[in-house]
Amino acid sequence: MGKITGFMEHERIEEGYKPVAERLKHYKEFVIGLDDAQAKVQGARCMDCGTPFCNNGCPVNNIIPDFNDLVYRQDWKSAIEVLHSTNNFPEFTGRICPAPCEAACVLNVNDDAVGIKSIEHAIIDRAWEEGWVTARPAKHKTGKKVAVVGAGPAGMAAAQQLARAGHDVTLFEKNDRIGGLLRYGIPDFKMEKSHIDRRAEQMTAEGVTIRTGVMIGKLPEGSKVTNWAKESITPEQLQKDFDAVLLTGGAEQSRDLPAPGRDLDGIHFAMEFLPQQNKVNAGDKLKGQLRADGKHVIVIGGGDTGSDCVGTSNRHGAASVTQFELMAMPPEEENRPLTWPYWPYKLRTSSSHEEGCDREFAISTKEFMGEKGKVTGLKTVQVEFKEGKFVEVPGTEKTYKADLVLLAMGFVSPVATILDGFAVEKDGRGNAKASTEFTGGYATNVPKVFAAGDMRRGQSLVVWAIREGRQAARAVDEYLMGYSDLPR
């Protein structure tokens, strides 16, 4: 390493945020990234461990010590080459990944981890500014045709890798723009959509044909899944037209809360609420947008999707925002000797929480209350987790006022009718059943049909989607050609 004693000399530097009062006025990104000098200091803190646990903590196995050292040496062009060797879209992960690599950092055993995510963010932003991110079209075409169904991060990564291997790739997306949950789900203030748009331009230049507004198969009647398709293609036709089909759609079936009063107006899935704001931010006109202006908002679900609902509601001008979490409040600091190098259990406070939110833990909704068919409040009770189940705490019943309730309790599985249309076998959780073994990896029970990302593993992180898209691309390439030069 260039700075052997750097981890003893320098403190962790966090990325900054613009003031709350300023950022609540818009939907643009507000993170202040590291400058060159700050990034160099963070790179100097990397210890060049004999066993770099960060590499395995990262689902795409980013070669983290190498690009840390290159940033310390200010060799930014080499740093982006190392980063791109494992990650197709570091501008996505550098913004919204929770950074399991940092949890696994050896320095995190008894100190603050290296700011790996902030370094990654700095590298890719510098690469775009310098014009180092360019199209890499294949030198030779194979003549094989591949359909990738679902244009989220898994589908985008797979399509790009397969195109670079020389295949004729068509990327299908049921909505009007590619990106999946990155586009319609992640708020713009966490990741502006221009980052997706310029990757779409790069992929088109590399030979990927992008077809938006196309539904492959069908959704069940009355489905709440976002769908702006204008045409449809049957699974049978797709299998006939292509040499291989890779299913990379999301786990879009939201978890419901079947409590009394669930049918009242004003109770919605988060994925009804968030995509509409993304759509409006893109400049589209939307009749009857679901908004939180002047309303008392209850967000049920304490994860990232719930946090996104909090931030969006505050930007709408909600009268109040309260977030419910079924689990007890975690400790503010993790037990490092117990959890390292794994993802720690601790209280996480997002930038959206800091913008204004009451958080309630160990709370369960017993009933939705309403008047004239509209929700007006909730009846709740505190709970404890005993002997493997949640038990109500006597005497803790409470009523909360609510004009808008957003259900953000995660996703249970892909939409079953999509997999059924291809006759793909499902696992016990309703996901596409497909092994990740290198021989025949990501293949389903249906000949020439593969599955990856949330479609195969269930609700997960963007970085896991990119990993699975890359690995599935190799599996498809190997299936078509008998071998593959794509990375594992």
GROMACS .gro file of C-alpha atoms in nm:
model
  488
    1MET     CA    1   0.000   0.000   0.000
    2GLY     CA    2   0.109   0.356  -0.060
    3LYS     CA    3   0.028   0.456   0.298
    4ILE     CA    4   0.100   0.164   0.529
    5THR     CA    5   0.013   0.357   0.844
    6GLY     CA    6  -0.283   0.547   0.696
    7PHE     CA    7  -0.544   0.368   0.904
    8MET     CA    8  -0.371   0.491   1.221
    9GLU     CA    9  -0.328   0.848   1.103
   10HIS     CA   10  -0.663   0.934   0.943
   11GLU     CA   11  -1.024   0.932   1.054
   12ARG     CA   12  -1.319   0.820   0.846
   13ILE     CA   13  -1.470   1.104   0.643
   14GLU     CA   14  -1.843   1.084   0.580
   15GLU     CA   15  -2.014   1.222   0.272
   16GLY     CA   16  -2.209   1.536   0.354
   17TYR     CA   17  -2.576   1.632   0.310
   18LYS     CA   18  -2.726   1.962   0.204
   19PRO     CA   19  -2.941   2.125   0.476
   20VAL     CA   20  -3.283   1.969   0.542
   21ALA     CA   21  -3.473   2.293   0.478
   22GLU     CA   22  -3.308   2.321   0.136
   23ARG     CA   23  -3.343   1.964   0.018
   24LEU     CA   24  -3.708   1.927   0.118
   25LYS     CA   25  -3.793   2.180  -0.155
   26HIS     CA   26  -3.695   1.947  -0.439
   27TYR     CA   27  -3.642   1.585  -0.548
   28LYS     CA   28  -3.280   1.614  -0.660
   29GLU     CA   29  -2.985   1.435  -0.500
   30PHE     CA   30  -2.845   1.617  -0.198
   31VAL     CA   31  -2.540   1.408  -0.101
   32ILE     CA   32  -2.212   1.600  -0.110
   33GLY     CA   33  -1.951   1.355  -0.234
   34LEU     CA   34  -1.585   1.341  -0.138
   35ASP     CA   35  -1.344   1.572  -0.318
   36ASP     CA   36  -1.012   1.438  -0.449
   37ALA     CA   37  -0.823   1.513  -0.129
   38GLN     CA   38  -1.086   1.351   0.091
   39ALA     CA   39  -1.105   1.043  -0.130
   40LYS     CA   40  -0.726   1.013  -0.116
   41VAL     CA   41  -0.737   1.016   0.266
   42GLN     CA   42  -1.007   0.748   0.268
   43GLY     CA   43  -0.803   0.536   0.027
   44ALA     CA   44  -0.502   0.574   0.256
   45ARG     CA   45  -0.700   0.420   0.546
   46CYS     CA   46  -0.730   0.082   0.367
   47MET     CA   47  -0.500  -0.165   0.542
   48ASP     CA   48  -0.432  -0.400   0.247
   49CYS     CA   49  -0.541  -0.690   0.470
   50GLY     CA   50  -0.394  -1.033   0.415
   51THR     CA   51  -0.752  -1.156   0.383
   52PRO     CA   52  -0.967  -0.865   0.259
   53PHE     CA   53  -1.308  -0.957   0.400
   54CYS     CA   54  -1.459  -0.657   0.217
   55ASN     CA   55  -1.423  -0.845  -0.114
   56ASN     CA   56  -1.653  -1.122   0.007
   57GLY     CA   57  -1.879  -0.884   0.196
   58CYS     CA   58  -1.951  -0.723  -0.141
   59PRO     CA   59  -2.195  -0.938  -0.344
   60VAL     CA   60  -2.026  -0.847  -0.675
   61ASN     CA   61  -1.684  -0.910  -0.517
   62ASN     CA   62  -1.547  -0.567  -0.597
   63ILE     CA   63  -1.167  -0.562  -0.580
   64ILE     CA   64  -1.179  -0.301  -0.308
   65PRO     CA   65  -0.819  -0.280  -0.175
   66ASP     CA   66  -0.694  -0.230  -0.530
   67PHE     CA   67  -0.919   0.063  -0.617
   68ASN     CA   68  -0.867   0.213  -0.270
   69ASP     CA   69  -0.492   0.215  -0.333
   70LEU     CA   70  -0.536   0.358  -0.683
   71VAL     CA   71  -0.746   0.644  -0.548
   72TYR     CA   72  -0.481   0.708  -0.281
   73ARG     CA   73  -0.228   0.732  -0.564
   74GLN     CA   74  -0.476   0.949  -0.761
   75ASP     CA   75  -0.475   0.707  -1.054
   76TRP     CA   76  -0.847   0.752  -1.118
   77LYS     CA   77  -0.854   0.600  -1.467
   78SER     CA   78  -0.707   0.272  -1.345
   79ALA     CA   79  -0.946   0.282  -1.049
   80ILE     CA   80  -1.255   0.288  -1.274
   81GLU     CA   81  -1.113   0.001  -1.482
   82VAL     CA   82  -1.078  -0.209  -1.167
   83LEU     CA   83  -1.425  -0.110  -1.046
   84HIS     CA   84  -1.590  -0.182  -1.382
   85SER     CA   85  -1.426  -0.523  -1.397
   86THR     CA   86  -1.674  -0.648  -1.136
   87ASN     CA   87  -1.959  -0.395  -1.136
   88ASN     CA   88  -2.145  -0.273  -1.445
   89PHE     CA   89  -2.317   0.014  -1.265
   90PRO     CA   90  -2.115   0.153  -0.972
   91GLU     CA   91  -2.311   0.481  -0.990
   92PHE     CA   92  -2.615   0.281  -0.873
   93THR     CA   93  -2.444   0.098  -0.589
   94GLY     CA   94  -2.234   0.401  -0.493
   95ARG     CA   95  -2.559   0.580  -0.417
   96ILE     CA   96  -2.809   0.328  -0.279
   97CYS     CA   97  -2.619   0.018  -0.169
   98PRO     CA   98  -2.618  -0.025   0.212
   99ALA     CA   99  -2.248  -0.118   0.183
  100PRO     CA  100  -2.211  -0.466   0.333
  101CYS     CA  101  -1.845  -0.431   0.228
  102GLU     CA  102  -1.797  -0.172   0.501
  103ALA     CA  103  -1.954  -0.398   0.762
  104ALA     CA  104  -1.694  -0.660   0.661
  105CYS     CA  105  -1.399  -0.416   0.661
  106VAL     CA  106  -1.127  -0.545   0.897
  107LEU     CA  107  -1.082  -0.193   1.033
  108ASN     CA  108  -1.447  -0.214   1.144
  109VAL     CA  109  -1.352  -0.469   1.410
  110ASN     CA  110  -1.252  -0.194   1.653
  111ASP     CA  111  -1.264   0.132   1.454
  112ASP     CA  112  -1.465   0.307   1.183
  113ALA     CA  113  -1.464   0.122   0.851
  114VAL     CA  114  -1.299   0.262   0.541
  115GLY     CA  115  -1.551   0.473   0.345
  116ILE     CA  116  -1.563   0.224   0.060
  117LYS     CA  117  -1.902   0.331  -0.073
  118SER     CA  118  -1.800   0.698  -0.084
  119ILE     CA  119  -1.480   0.606  -0.271
  120GLU     CA  120  -1.681   0.404  -0.523
  121HIS     CA  121  -1.916   0.699  -0.566
  122ALA     CA  122  -1.622   0.933  -0.625
  123ILE     CA  123  -1.456   0.700  -0.879
  124ILE     CA  124  -1.758   0.658  -1.105
  125ASP     CA  125  -1.861   1.023  -1.092
  126ARG     CA  126  -1.507   1.121  -1.188
  127ALA     CA  127  -1.511   0.863  -1.471
  128TRP     CA  128  -1.828   1.009  -1.623
  129GLU     CA  129  -1.690   1.364  -1.591
  130GLU     CA  130  -1.368   1.265  -1.768
  131GLY     CA  131  -1.546   1.074  -2.046
  132TRP     CA  132  -1.392   0.739  -1.952
  133VAL     CA  133  -1.723   0.551  -1.960
  134THR     CA  134  -1.774   0.454  -2.323
  135ALA     CA  135  -1.954   0.186  -2.523
  136ARG     CA  136  -1.775  -0.150  -2.557
  137PRO     CA  137  -1.945  -0.325  -2.850
  138ALA     CA  138  -1.851  -0.683  -2.932
  139LYS     CA  139  -1.589  -0.730  -3.203
  140HIS     CA  140  -1.763  -1.042  -3.334
  141LYS     CA  141  -2.130  -1.141  -3.345
  142THR     CA  142  -2.245  -1.492  -3.259
  143GLY     CA  143  -2.578  -1.483  -3.442
  144LYS     CA  144  -2.757  -1.600  -3.127
  145LYS     CA  145  -3.066  -1.413  -3.006
  146VAL     CA  146  -3.136  -1.364  -2.634
  147ALA     CA  147  -3.444  -1.211  -2.470
  148VAL     CA  148  -3.398  -1.055  -2.128
  149VAL     CA  149  -3.733  -0.996  -1.956
  150GLY     CA  150  -3.731  -0.723  -1.693
  151ALA     CA  151  -3.509  -0.416  -1.721
  152GLY     CA  152  -3.411  -0.362  -1.360
  153PRO     CA  153  -3.045  -0.381  -1.250
  154ALA     CA  154  -3.029  -0.761  -1.299
  155GLY     CA  155  -3.171  -0.739  -1.650
  156MET     CA  156  -2.957  -0.441  -1.742
  157ALA     CA  157  -2.637  -0.609  -1.621
  158ALA     CA  158  -2.722  -0.936  -1.798
  159ALA     CA  159  -2.815  -0.761  -2.123
  160GLN     CA  160  -2.494  -0.560  -2.125
  161GLN     CA  161  -2.275  -0.863  -2.057
  162LEU     CA  162  -2.449  -1.076  -2.322
  163ALA     CA  163  -2.422  -0.799  -2.582
  164ARG     CA  164  -2.051  -0.766  -2.509
  165ALA     CA  165  -2.021  -1.141  -2.567
  166GLY     CA  166  -2.156  -1.086  -2.918
  167HIS     CA  167  -2.518  -1.197  -2.885
  168ASP     CA  168  -2.818  -1.008  -3.025
  169VAL     CA  169  -2.993  -0.903  -2.705
  170THR     CA  170  -3.342  -0.760  -2.667
  171LEU     CA  171  -3.425  -0.616  -2.326
  172PHE     CA  172  -3.800  -0.612  -2.254
  173GLU     CA  173  -3.964  -0.386  -1.994
  174LYS     CA  174  -4.337  -0.356  -1.920
  175ASN     CA  175  -4.309   0.006  -1.807
  176ASP     CA  176  -4.228   0.305  -2.027
  177ARG     CA  177  -3.864   0.338  -1.918
  178ILE     CA  178  -3.600   0.090  -1.807
  179GLY     CA  179  -3.457   0.066  -1.457
  180GLY     CA  180  -3.713  -0.140  -1.265
  181LEU     CA  181  -3.731  -0.036  -0.900
  182LEU     CA  182  -3.437   0.196  -0.959
  183ARG     CA  183  -3.664   0.393  -1.192
  184TYR     CA  184  -4.005   0.347  -1.031
  185GLY     CA  185  -3.951   0.295  -0.660
  186ILE     CA  186  -3.623   0.457  -0.554
  187PRO     CA  187  -3.691   0.829  -0.504
  188ASP     CA  188  -3.503   1.072  -0.725
  189PHE     CA  189  -3.352   1.239  -0.419
  190LYS     CA  190  -3.162   0.915  -0.356
  191MET     CA  191  -3.072   0.852  -0.719
  192GLU     CA  192  -3.156   1.076  -1.012
  193LYS     CA  193  -3.272   0.887  -1.319
  194SER     CA  194  -3.018   1.047  -1.553
  195HIS     CA  195  -2.778   0.780  -1.426
  196ILE     CA  196  -3.004   0.510  -1.574
  197ASP     CA  197  -3.059   0.705  -1.896
  198ARG     CA  198  -2.692   0.734  -1.984
  199ARG     CA  199  -2.638   0.363  -1.916
  200ALA     CA  200  -2.930   0.294  -2.151
  201GLU     CA  201  -2.752   0.501  -2.417
  202GLN     CA  202  -2.431   0.308  -2.359
  203MET     CA  203  -2.612  -0.027  -2.383
  204THR     CA  204  -2.786   0.078  -2.706
  205ALA     CA  205  -2.449   0.173  -2.853
  206GLU     CA  206  -2.325  -0.175  -2.756
  207GLY     CA  207  -2.604  -0.338  -2.955
  208VAL     CA  208  -2.878  -0.397  -2.696
  209THR     CA  209  -3.227  -0.348  -2.836
  210ILE     CA  210  -3.446  -0.194  -2.566
  211ARG     CA  211  -3.821  -0.247  -2.592
  212THR     CA  212  -4.027  -0.067  -2.329
  213GLY     CA  213  -4.401  -0.080  -2.275
  214VAL     CA  214  -4.407  -0.452  -2.356
  215MET     CA  215  -4.568  -0.699  -2.116
  216ILE     CA  216  -4.441  -1.056  -2.140
  217GLY     CA  217  -4.724  -1.277  -2.018
  218LYS     CA  218  -4.993  -1.118  -1.804
  219LEU     CA  219  -5.065  -0.988  -1.458
  220PRO     CA  220  -5.358  -1.118  -1.254
  221GLU     CA  221  -5.679  -0.919  -1.270
  222GLY     CA  222  -5.681  -0.633  -1.019
  223SER     CA  223  -5.305  -0.645  -0.964
  224LYS     CA  224  -5.152  -0.341  -0.796
  225VAL     CA  225  -4.815  -0.399  -0.964
  226THR     CA  226  -4.697  -0.099  -1.166
  227ASN     CA  227  -4.771  -0.165  -1.532
  228TRP     CA  228  -4.767   0.090  -1.811
  229ALA     CA  229  -4.739  -0.160  -2.096
  230LYS     CA  230  -4.903  -0.081  -2.430
  231GLU     CA  231  -4.853  -0.421  -2.590
  232SER     CA  232  -4.801  -0.779  -2.484
  233ILE     CA  233  -4.614  -1.085  -2.607
  234THR     CA  234  -4.691  -1.439  -2.499
  235PRO     CA  235  -4.420  -1.649  -2.335
  236GLU     CA  236  -4.469  -1.907  -2.612
  237GLN     CA  237  -4.392  -1.650  -2.882
  238LEU     CA  238  -4.083  -1.531  -2.697
  239GLN     CA  239  -3.949  -1.883  -2.665
  240LYS     CA  240  -4.010  -1.938  -3.035
  241ASP     CA  241  -3.833  -1.618  -3.144
  242PHE     CA  242  -3.521  -1.640  -2.926
  243ASP     CA  243  -3.245  -1.893  -2.864
  244ALA     CA  244  -3.253  -1.821  -2.489
  245VAL     CA  245  -3.479  -1.633  -2.249
  246LEU     CA  246  -3.359  -1.484  -1.921
  247LEU     CA  247  -3.623  -1.379  -1.667
  248THR     CA  248  -3.499  -1.091  -1.451
  249GLY     CA  249  -3.819  -0.925  -1.330
  250GLY     CA  250  -3.857  -0.809  -0.974
  251ALA     CA  251  -4.025  -0.957  -0.669
  252GLU     CA  252  -4.312  -0.714  -0.718
  253GLN     CA  253  -4.584  -0.879  -0.511
  254SER     CA  254  -4.615  -0.650  -0.209
  255ARG     CA  255  -4.681  -0.794   0.137
  256ASP     CA  256  -5.033  -0.703   0.247
  257LEU     CA  257  -5.181  -0.638   0.592
  258PRO     CA  258  -5.524  -0.807   0.611
  259ALA     CA  259  -5.650  -0.628   0.920
  260PRO     CA  260  -6.014  -0.520   0.963
  261GLY     CA  261  -6.083  -0.205   0.759
  262ARG     CA  262  -5.817  -0.282   0.495
  263ASP     CA  263  -6.064  -0.195   0.218
  264LEU     CA  264  -6.099   0.169   0.327
  265ASP     CA  265  -5.989   0.439   0.085
  266GLY     CA  266  -5.654   0.593   0.171
  267ILE     CA  267  -5.468   0.267   0.237
  268HIS     CA  268  -5.213   0.193  -0.034
  269PHE     CA  269  -4.905  -0.012  -0.104
  270ALA     CA  270  -4.581   0.188  -0.108
  271MET     CA  271  -4.539   0.075  -0.467
  272GLU     CA  272  -4.857   0.258  -0.561
  273PHE     CA  273  -4.728   0.577  -0.399
  274LEU     CA  274  -4.358   0.593  -0.492
  275PRO     CA  275  -4.372   0.517  -0.868
  276GLN     CA  276  -4.624   0.794  -0.924
  277GLN     CA  277  -4.383   1.055  -0.787
  278ASN     CA  278  -4.104   0.914  -1.006
  279LYS     CA  279  -4.336   0.947  -1.303
  280VAL     CA  280  -4.419   1.309  -1.223
  281ASN     CA  281  -4.051   1.392  -1.168
  282ALA     CA  282  -3.982   1.259  -1.518
  283GLY     CA  283  -4.213   1.528  -1.655
  284ASP     CA  284  -4.511   1.306  -1.724
  285LYS     CA  285  -4.864   1.422  -1.653
  286LEU     CA  286  -5.046   1.194  -1.411
  287LYS     CA  287  -5.413   1.227  -1.325
  288GLY     CA  288  -5.511   1.159  -0.966
  289GLN     CA  289  -5.160   1.137  -0.823
  290LEU     CA  290  -5.154   0.989  -0.475
  291ARG     CA  291  -5.017   1.265  -0.252
  292ALA     CA  292  -4.954   1.332   0.116
  293ASP     CA  293  -5.008   1.710   0.119
  294GLY     CA  294  -5.147   1.821   0.454
  295LYS     CA  295  -5.219   1.463   0.559
  296HIS     CA  296  -5.132   1.264   0.866
  297VAL     CA  297  -4.932   0.978   0.715
  298ILE     CA  298  -4.868   0.639   0.873
  299VAL     CA  299  -4.599   0.427   0.708
  300ILE     CA  300  -4.618   0.062   0.810
  301GLY     CA  301  -4.278  -0.103   0.764
  302GLY     CA  302  -3.943   0.005   0.903
  303GLY     CA  303  -3.713  -0.076   0.608
  304ASP     CA  304  -3.574   0.123   0.317
  305THR     CA  305  -3.903   0.133   0.127
  306GLY     CA  306  -4.072   0.278   0.434
  307SER     CA  307  -3.794   0.534   0.467
  308ASP     CA  308  -3.848   0.632   0.102
  309CYS     CA  309  -4.217   0.687   0.176
  310VAL     CA  310  -4.117   0.910   0.468
  311GLY     CA  311  -3.889   1.127   0.254
  312THR     CA  312  -4.143   1.157  -0.026
  313SER     CA  313  -4.428   1.240   0.214
  314ASN     CA  314  -4.222   1.518   0.372
  315ARG     CA  315  -4.152   1.665   0.029
  316HIS     CA  316  -4.524   1.659  -0.043
  317GLY     CA  317  -4.582   1.864   0.272
  318ALA     CA  318  -4.742   1.606   0.500
  319ALA     CA  319  -4.890   1.734   0.827
  320SER     CA  320  -4.713   1.451   1.013
  321VAL     CA  321  -4.532   1.129   0.931
  322THR     CA  322  -4.513   0.827   1.161
  323GLN     CA  323  -4.335   0.503   1.076
  324PHE     CA  324  -4.427   0.170   1.237
  325GLU     CA  325  -4.187  -0.121   1.283
  326LEU     CA  326  -4.305  -0.457   1.414
  327MET     CA  327  -3.966  -0.550   1.559
  328ALA     CA  328  -3.828  -0.400   1.880
  329MET     CA  329  -3.597  -0.103   1.854
  330PRO     CA  330  -3.242  -0.229   1.777
  331PRO     CA  331  -2.939  -0.116   1.978
  332GLU     CA  332  -2.768   0.201   1.857
  333GLU     CA  333  -2.434   0.019   1.835
  334GLU     CA  334  -2.381  -0.335   1.714
  335ASN     CA  335  -2.196  -0.606   1.907
  336ARG     CA  336  -1.893  -0.612   1.679
  337PRO     CA  337  -1.717  -0.918   1.825
  338LEU     CA  338  -2.041  -1.110   1.774
  339THR     CA  339  -2.144  -0.990   1.426
  340TRP     CA  340  -1.829  -0.896   1.232
  341PRO     CA  341  -1.779  -0.950   0.937
  342TYR     CA  342  -2.152  -0.999   0.881
  343TRP     CA  343  -2.424  -0.738   0.842
  344PRO     CA  344  -2.485  -0.606   1.195
  345TYR     CA  345  -2.814  -0.567   1.376
  346LYS     CA  346  -2.835  -0.206   1.491
  347LEU     CA  347  -3.054   0.103   1.468
  348ARG     CA  348  -3.027   0.270   1.129
  349THR     CA  349  -3.140   0.627   1.082
  350SER     CA  350  -3.175   0.739   0.721
  351SER     CA  351  -3.155   1.091   0.580
  352SER     CA  352  -3.534   1.076   0.536
  353HIS     CA  353  -3.580   1.006   0.907
  354GLU     CA  354  -3.365   1.307   0.987
  355GLU     CA  355  -3.596   1.523   0.773
  356GLY     CA  356  -3.887   1.462   1.011
  357CYS     CA  357  -4.051   1.141   1.130
  358ASP     CA  358  -4.182   0.978   1.446
  359ARG     CA  359  -4.068   0.616   1.468
  360GLU     CA  360  -4.260   0.357   1.665
  361PHE     CA  361  -4.110   0.014   1.735
  362ALA     CA  362  -4.261  -0.316   1.853
  363ILE     CA  363  -4.601  -0.205   1.731
  364SER     CA  364  -4.873  -0.397   1.547
  365THR     CA  365  -5.180  -0.264   1.367
  366LYS     CA  366  -5.499  -0.431   1.491
  367GLU     CA  367  -5.758  -0.238   1.290
  368PHE     CA  368  -5.801   0.041   1.035
  369MET     CA  369  -6.071   0.288   1.136
  370GLY     CA  370  -6.270   0.502   0.896
  371GLU     CA  371  -6.565   0.727   0.823
  372LYS     CA  372  -6.769   0.736   0.501
  373GLY     CA  373  -6.541   0.475   0.347
  374LYS     CA  374  -6.217   0.664   0.410
  375VAL     CA  375  -5.943   0.581   0.659
  376THR     CA  376  -5.923   0.812   0.961
  377GLY     CA  377  -5.698   0.622   1.197
  378LEU     CA  378  -5.548   0.299   1.323
  379LYS     CA  379  -5.582   0.093   1.639
  380THR     CA  380  -5.248  -0.050   1.750
  381VAL     CA  381  -5.094  -0.255   2.027
  382GLN     CA  382  -4.737  -0.303   2.147
  383VAL     CA  383  -4.593  -0.651   2.096
  384GLU     CA  384  -4.312  -0.870   2.229
  385PHE     CA  385  -4.139  -1.156   2.053
  386LYS     CA  386  -4.169  -1.463   2.273
  387GLU     CA  387  -4.117  -1.831   2.193
  388GLY     CA  388  -4.101  -1.771   1.822
  389LYS     CA  389  -4.404  -1.546   1.783
  390PHE     CA  390  -4.528  -1.194   1.852
  391VAL     CA  391  -4.743  -1.156   2.162
  392GLU     CA  392  -4.956  -0.852   2.245
  393VAL     CA  393  -4.866  -0.655   2.557
  394PRO     CA  394  -5.182  -0.603   2.765
  395GLY     CA  395  -5.288  -0.244   2.828
  396THR     CA  396  -5.082  -0.094   2.540
  397GLU     CA  397  -5.363  -0.035   2.290
  398LYS     CA  398  -5.346   0.305   2.123
  399THR     CA  399  -5.518   0.499   1.844
  400TYR     CA  400  -5.333   0.700   1.578
  401LYS     CA  401  -5.484   0.954   1.343
  402ALA     CA  402  -5.425   0.878   0.976
  403ASP     CA  403  -5.544   1.025   0.647
  404LEU     CA  404  -5.302   0.818   0.439
  405VAL     CA  405  -5.159   0.475   0.524
  406LEU     CA  406  -4.870   0.335   0.320
  407LEU     CA  407  -4.792  -0.036   0.343
  408ALA     CA  408  -4.416  -0.081   0.308
  409MET     CA  409  -4.362  -0.424   0.457
  410GLY     CA  410  -4.153  -0.565   0.176
  411PHE     CA  411  -4.225  -0.800  -0.111
  412VAL     CA  412  -4.321  -1.165  -0.092
  413SER     CA  413  -4.237  -1.295  -0.440
  414PRO     CA  414  -4.250  -1.236  -0.814
  415VAL     CA  415  -4.597  -1.223  -0.967
  416ALA     CA  416  -4.698  -1.591  -0.998
  417THR     CA  417  -4.875  -1.553  -1.334
  418ILE     CA  418  -4.551  -1.446  -1.503
  419LEU     CA  419  -4.368  -1.761  -1.399
  420ASP     CA  420  -4.676  -1.974  -1.467
  421GLY     CA  421  -4.689  -1.839  -1.821
  422PHE     CA  422  -4.347  -1.993  -1.884
  423ALA     CA  423  -4.436  -2.306  -1.683
  424VAL     CA  424  -4.135  -2.234  -1.462
  425GLU     CA  425  -4.119  -2.435  -1.141
  426LYS     CA  426  -4.126  -2.225  -0.823
  427ASP     CA  427  -3.954  -2.274  -0.490
  428GLY     CA  428  -4.126  -2.270  -0.152
  429ARG     CA  429  -4.131  -1.890  -0.145
  430GLY     CA  430  -4.283  -1.850  -0.491
  431ASN     CA  431  -3.959  -1.754  -0.667
  432ALA     CA  432  -3.833  -1.909  -0.989
  433LYS     CA  433  -3.649  -2.228  -0.900
  434ALA     CA  434  -3.301  -2.214  -1.052
  435SER     CA  435  -2.966  -2.321  -0.912
  436THR     CA  436  -2.660  -2.094  -0.909
  437GLU     CA  437  -2.416  -2.379  -0.972
  438PHE     CA  438  -2.170  -2.293  -1.247
  439THR     CA  439  -2.267  -2.595  -1.458
  440GLY     CA  440  -2.616  -2.524  -1.580
  441GLY     CA  441  -2.640  -2.225  -1.348
  442TYR     CA  442  -2.954  -2.010  -1.340
  443ALA     CA  443  -3.137  -2.255  -1.567
  444THR     CA  444  -3.501  -2.329  -1.483
  445ASN     CA  445  -3.687  -2.654  -1.548
  446VAL     CA  446  -3.795  -2.516  -1.887
  447PRO     CA  447  -3.544  -2.564  -2.171
  448LYS     CA  448  -3.355  -2.246  -2.267
  449VAL     CA  449  -3.533  -2.040  -1.998
  450PHE     CA  450  -3.315  -1.892  -1.722
  451ALA     CA  451  -3.393  -1.676  -1.417
  452ALA     CA  452  -3.189  -1.432  -1.208
  453GLY     CA  453  -3.216  -1.142  -0.965
  454ASP     CA  454  -3.522  -1.093  -0.747
  455MET     CA  455  -3.715  -1.322  -0.981
  456ARG     CA  456  -3.495  -1.608  -0.858
  457ARG     CA  457  -3.375  -1.509  -0.510
  458GLY     CA  458  -3.664  -1.293  -0.389
  459GLN     CA  459  -3.653  -0.939  -0.256
  460SER     CA  460  -3.291  -0.830  -0.228
  461LEU     CA  461  -3.037  -0.555  -0.287
  462VAL     CA  462  -2.943  -0.380  -0.611
  463VAL     CA  463  -2.589  -0.511  -0.574
  464TRP     CA  464  -2.719  -0.870  -0.555
  465ALA     CA  465  -2.925  -0.806  -0.868
  466ILE     CA  466  -2.616  -0.690  -1.057
  467ARG     CA  467  -2.421  -0.995  -0.939
  468GLU     CA  468  -2.693  -1.236  -1.048
  469GLY     CA  469  -2.738  -1.060  -1.381
  470ARG     CA  470  -2.366  -1.093  -1.453
  471GLN     CA  471  -2.347  -1.457  -1.348
  472ALA     CA  472  -2.665  -1.549  -1.537
  473ALA     CA  473  -2.522  -1.385  -1.848
  474ARG     CA  474  -2.223  -1.616  -1.826
  475ALA     CA  475  -2.453  -1.917  -1.781
  476VAL     CA  476  -2.659  -1.820  -2.088
  477ASP     CA  477  -2.345  -1.756  -2.292
  478GLU     CA  478  -2.209  -2.097  -2.193
  479TYR     CA  479  -2.542  -2.261  -2.282
  480LEU     CA  480  -2.542  -2.101  -2.628
  481MET     CA  481  -2.173  -2.138  -2.715
  482GLY     CA  482  -2.051  -2.433  -2.507
  483TYR     CA  483  -1.804  -2.209  -2.322
  484SER     CA  484  -1.785  -1.851  -2.195
  485ASP     CA  485  -1.517  -1.588  -2.148
  486LEU     CA  486  -1.747  -1.373  -1.937
  487PRO     CA  487  -1.640  -1.336  -1.572
  488ARG     CA  488  -1.801  -1.551  -1.306
   0.00000   0.00000   0.00000
